[in-house]
């Protein structure tokens, strides 16, 4: 049962930041509420104040700039990202990822900012955004800052967002030439939370024969979305081969930090990491080769 709270609905961003500054120790911010309301109903959180930013159109946008890349406001819904013609044209991997995120009802109401700030390590957007080299723009009533998406998650359901801050914007740089990204998650029920997921970004050299840059990000198998830099270092400068894929996928599995729970054992999750890493490396490689 949800405990009583004081509902606050700011009319603009400045007002929202002021409310957050005044009530930071006793409040929670709600956008779509797809995650927060569940926690409140379970009695895991009981804020005195609830600040609703869902109607802040200042944070609801999708823009693409030829120099700066993609910018997505924090209250933009998953469905808007999934269906955006701009994203389909330039950042198709985000649309692909969103199609597998929860139900259409959830995507219609849930926001990208709320998803990231919830800090769920098995969430879909974070691994893809880290693979894309995304940054996050945050602000309080007195300050603004930008940080890499890969530094945002600190632990299970814990992020680097300060109590007096709002996430304002997700910034995704333009995808470099000869670069392709692939993402897949494994679930028992279609569109459910990932038991394990892998995002892979591959950039080829000028002649398309070897790997110039690589990012491999694991989801659902560590306290945070985990970038496996050891694997990336093993791949850079190499031509992808079956033997190399087999070797690095084993290392990715060893680098994972999975737990056993009602959904899967630690051993099963490690095997999933191995299989998904193989698939996503091959898929990203093939997509990048088609761009050469």
XYZ file of C-alpha atoms in Angstrom:
292
model
C 0.000 0.000 0.000
C 1.342 3.426 -0.990
C 1.776 5.795 1.938
C 0.466 9.356 1.812
C 2.659 11.966 0.128
C 2.484 15.608 -0.985
C 2.160 15.848 -4.773
C 4.064 18.673 -6.483
C 3.740 19.478 -10.170
C 6.156 22.185 -11.375
C 5.174 24.302 -14.346
C 8.678 24.546 -15.789
C 12.210 23.257 -15.345
C 13.359 26.155 -13.181
C 10.491 25.547 -10.782
C 11.207 21.802 -10.729
C 14.851 22.375 -9.808
C 13.833 24.798 -7.056
C 11.387 22.264 -5.599
C 14.070 19.603 -5.721
C 16.503 21.918 -3.918
C 13.968 22.603 -1.156
C 12.839 18.998 -0.607
C 15.848 16.937 -1.754
C 16.097 14.870 1.454
C 12.408 13.935 1.510
C 11.339 13.699 -2.127
C 11.357 11.510 -5.188
C 11.044 12.634 -8.788
C 8.455 10.871 -10.924
C 8.227 10.963 -14.707
C 6.494 7.858 -16.081
C 6.464 6.094 -12.717
C 6.845 2.657 -14.294
C 9.494 1.726 -11.730
C 8.975 4.165 -8.865
C 5.312 3.342 -8.245
C 6.157 -0.347 -7.884
C 8.748 0.473 -5.219
C 6.270 2.726 -3.418
C 3.561 0.082 -3.525
C 5.988 -2.447 -2.052
C 6.899 -0.023 0.720
C 10.551 0.104 -0.323
C 10.438 3.883 -0.686
C 8.034 6.302 1.016
C 8.779 9.896 -0.007
C 7.124 12.806 1.755
C 7.055 14.747 -1.524
C 6.588 13.516 -5.070
C 7.738 15.920 -7.793
C 6.050 15.119 -11.106
C 8.079 16.271 -14.143
C 6.128 14.283 -16.739
C 4.516 17.393 -18.247
C 7.764 19.370 -18.620
C 7.930 19.787 -22.400
C 11.337 21.437 -21.959
C 12.683 17.922 -21.387
C 10.622 16.135 -24.037
C 12.454 16.254 -27.386
C 14.549 14.389 -29.945
C 17.031 16.512 -31.895
C 19.862 15.676 -34.244
C 22.660 18.106 -35.024
C 25.151 17.393 -37.814
C 28.063 18.350 -35.545
C 26.923 17.403 -32.047
C 24.868 14.295 -32.808
C 21.671 13.147 -31.105
C 20.109 14.816 -28.077
C 17.156 13.255 -26.234
C 15.302 15.025 -23.439
C 14.951 13.049 -20.220
C 11.129 12.903 -20.274
C 11.001 11.563 -23.838
C 9.084 8.291 -23.876
C 10.529 4.987 -25.029
C 7.857 4.798 -27.719
C 8.883 8.195 -29.118
C 12.472 6.983 -29.427
C 11.343 3.713 -30.988
C 9.197 5.445 -33.624
C 11.300 8.555 -34.346
C 12.171 8.842 -38.086
C 15.315 10.789 -37.136
C 16.546 7.981 -34.893
C 15.655 5.283 -37.428
C 17.683 7.119 -40.048
C 20.823 7.859 -38.012
C 20.739 5.745 -34.812
C 18.712 2.687 -35.767
C 20.157 0.592 -32.918
C 18.188 2.698 -30.405
C 14.924 1.983 -32.199
C 15.802 -1.723 -32.352
C 16.548 -1.772 -28.627
C 13.351 0.043 -27.712
C 11.177 -2.436 -29.633
C 12.177 -5.112 -27.137
C 11.740 -2.986 -24.011
C 8.739 -4.078 -21.940
C 5.203 -3.731 -23.324
C 3.857 -1.080 -25.695
C 1.861 0.343 -22.770
C 5.054 0.784 -20.750
C 6.924 2.281 -23.711
C 4.074 4.715 -24.318
C 4.347 6.152 -20.791
C 7.784 5.302 -19.423
C 10.624 7.767 -20.058
C 14.238 7.257 -21.044
C 15.433 9.457 -18.169
C 13.395 7.564 -15.603
C 14.797 4.275 -16.866
C 18.411 5.416 -16.532
C 17.919 7.072 -13.130
C 16.271 3.939 -11.741
C 19.685 2.274 -12.011
C 18.472 -1.225 -12.873
C 21.598 -3.109 -14.083
C 19.489 -5.322 -16.360
C 17.846 -2.384 -18.144
C 18.066 -2.251 -21.938
C 19.032 1.381 -22.764
C 22.215 1.738 -20.682
C 24.397 -0.918 -22.427
C 23.467 0.447 -25.855
C 24.094 4.047 -24.837
C 27.471 3.115 -23.346
C 28.376 1.305 -26.572
C 27.444 4.490 -28.442
C 29.678 6.621 -26.200
C 26.740 8.640 -24.834
C 26.956 11.358 -22.198
C 24.359 12.590 -19.693
C 23.578 16.213 -18.884
C 22.398 16.911 -15.324
C 21.516 20.064 -13.414
C 20.626 21.433 -10.001
C 19.217 24.884 -9.269
C 22.792 26.240 -9.143
C 24.911 24.013 -11.359
C 25.059 21.992 -14.582
C 27.371 19.106 -15.464
C 27.923 16.426 -18.119
C 29.320 12.942 -17.542
C 29.926 9.758 -19.538
C 27.045 7.303 -19.456
C 29.446 4.513 -18.470
C 30.267 6.375 -15.223
C 26.645 7.039 -14.260
C 25.751 3.711 -12.616
C 27.524 3.095 -9.297
C 25.847 -0.029 -7.886
C 22.502 -1.822 -7.879
C 19.874 0.937 -8.233
C 22.461 3.579 -7.337
C 23.598 6.310 -9.733
C 25.899 9.344 -9.718
C 22.902 11.710 -9.754
C 22.958 13.988 -6.706
C 19.828 14.400 -4.588
C 19.364 17.990 -5.767
C 19.844 17.157 -9.476
C 17.645 16.225 -12.409
C 18.784 14.342 -15.471
C 18.078 16.725 -18.346
C 19.433 15.177 -21.519
C 21.048 12.162 -23.137
C 23.740 13.131 -25.648
C 24.823 10.608 -28.278
C 27.725 11.562 -30.564
C 27.539 10.970 -34.301
C 28.406 7.387 -35.190
C 31.898 7.280 -36.757
C 32.389 5.991 -40.321
C 32.570 2.206 -40.752
C 30.961 1.723 -37.338
C 28.074 -0.588 -36.493
C 26.341 -1.497 -33.240
C 24.438 -4.638 -32.265
C 22.420 -5.462 -29.163
C 20.581 -8.519 -27.937
C 19.103 -9.583 -24.629
C 18.033 -13.012 -23.466
C 14.692 -13.345 -21.697
C 12.333 -16.185 -20.836
C 9.294 -14.046 -21.673
C 9.466 -11.818 -24.750
C 10.226 -8.148 -23.929
C 10.795 -8.986 -20.252
C 13.783 -7.741 -18.237
C 17.077 -9.139 -19.507
C 18.567 -12.167 -17.793
C 21.673 -11.224 -19.719
C 22.375 -8.783 -22.545
C 25.311 -7.668 -24.680
C 25.842 -4.516 -26.737
C 28.729 -4.434 -29.201
C 30.115 -1.486 -31.162
C 32.668 -2.159 -33.908
C 34.661 0.378 -35.942
C 36.735 -0.933 -38.849
C 39.937 0.514 -40.290
C 39.920 2.251 -43.686
C 40.124 -0.914 -45.755
C 37.661 -2.762 -43.542
C 40.011 -5.616 -42.734
C 40.608 -5.109 -39.016
C 39.104 -3.578 -35.885
C 40.027 0.059 -35.251
C 37.825 0.429 -32.156
C 35.545 -1.858 -30.147
C 33.138 -1.506 -27.239
C 31.560 -4.487 -25.507
C 28.995 -3.813 -22.766
C 27.269 -6.449 -20.636
C 23.857 -6.004 -19.022
C 22.220 -7.944 -16.216
C 25.377 -9.754 -15.115
C 26.999 -7.238 -12.741
C 25.890 -4.541 -10.283
C 26.120 -2.031 -13.161
C 26.133 -2.218 -16.965
C 29.681 -3.505 -17.410
C 32.046 -2.454 -20.167
C 34.617 -5.229 -20.617
C 37.735 -3.283 -21.576
C 39.946 -6.363 -21.326
C 38.026 -7.885 -24.221
C 38.151 -4.637 -26.191
C 41.934 -4.488 -25.867
C 42.199 -8.041 -27.166
C 40.233 -7.100 -30.292
C 41.626 -3.706 -31.349
C 43.954 -3.981 -34.338
C 42.885 -7.566 -35.071
C 40.893 -9.148 -37.845
C 37.855 -10.927 -36.468
C 38.103 -14.702 -36.737
C 36.259 -17.644 -35.239
C 39.207 -18.424 -32.962
C 39.436 -14.834 -31.724
C 35.688 -14.632 -31.133
C 35.817 -17.860 -29.121
C 38.716 -16.561 -27.030
C 37.269 -13.124 -26.217
C 33.776 -14.418 -25.497
C 35.270 -16.715 -22.865
C 37.082 -13.744 -21.310
C 33.848 -11.703 -21.344
C 32.137 -14.521 -19.466
C 34.932 -14.572 -16.893
C 34.823 -10.779 -16.480
C 31.063 -10.825 -15.749
C 29.886 -10.676 -12.139
C 26.556 -12.505 -12.232
C 24.518 -13.730 -9.294
C 22.145 -16.668 -8.972
C 18.478 -15.833 -8.441
C 15.026 -17.166 -9.303
C 15.577 -16.345 -12.989
C 18.937 -17.997 -13.636
C 22.036 -19.362 -11.973
C 25.412 -17.660 -12.053
C 26.752 -20.397 -14.352
C 23.848 -20.024 -16.771
C 24.324 -16.259 -16.975
C 28.045 -16.712 -17.704
C 27.177 -19.070 -20.545
C 24.688 -16.510 -21.885
C 27.392 -13.833 -21.852
C 29.633 -16.122 -23.882
C 26.931 -16.879 -26.468
C 25.644 -13.301 -26.772
C 29.153 -11.841 -27.056
C 29.862 -14.150 -29.986
C 26.606 -13.222 -31.691
C 26.897 -9.475 -31.193
C 30.531 -9.307 -32.292
C 29.721 -11.161 -35.496
C 26.595 -9.103 -36.115
C 28.325 -5.746 -35.544
C 31.300 -6.887 -37.687
C 29.006 -7.882 -40.560
C 27.071 -4.639 -40.336
C 30.298 -2.605 -40.325
C 31.703 -4.555 -43.286
C 28.610 -3.625 -45.283
C 29.474 0.055 -44.749
C 32.999 -0.194 -46.206
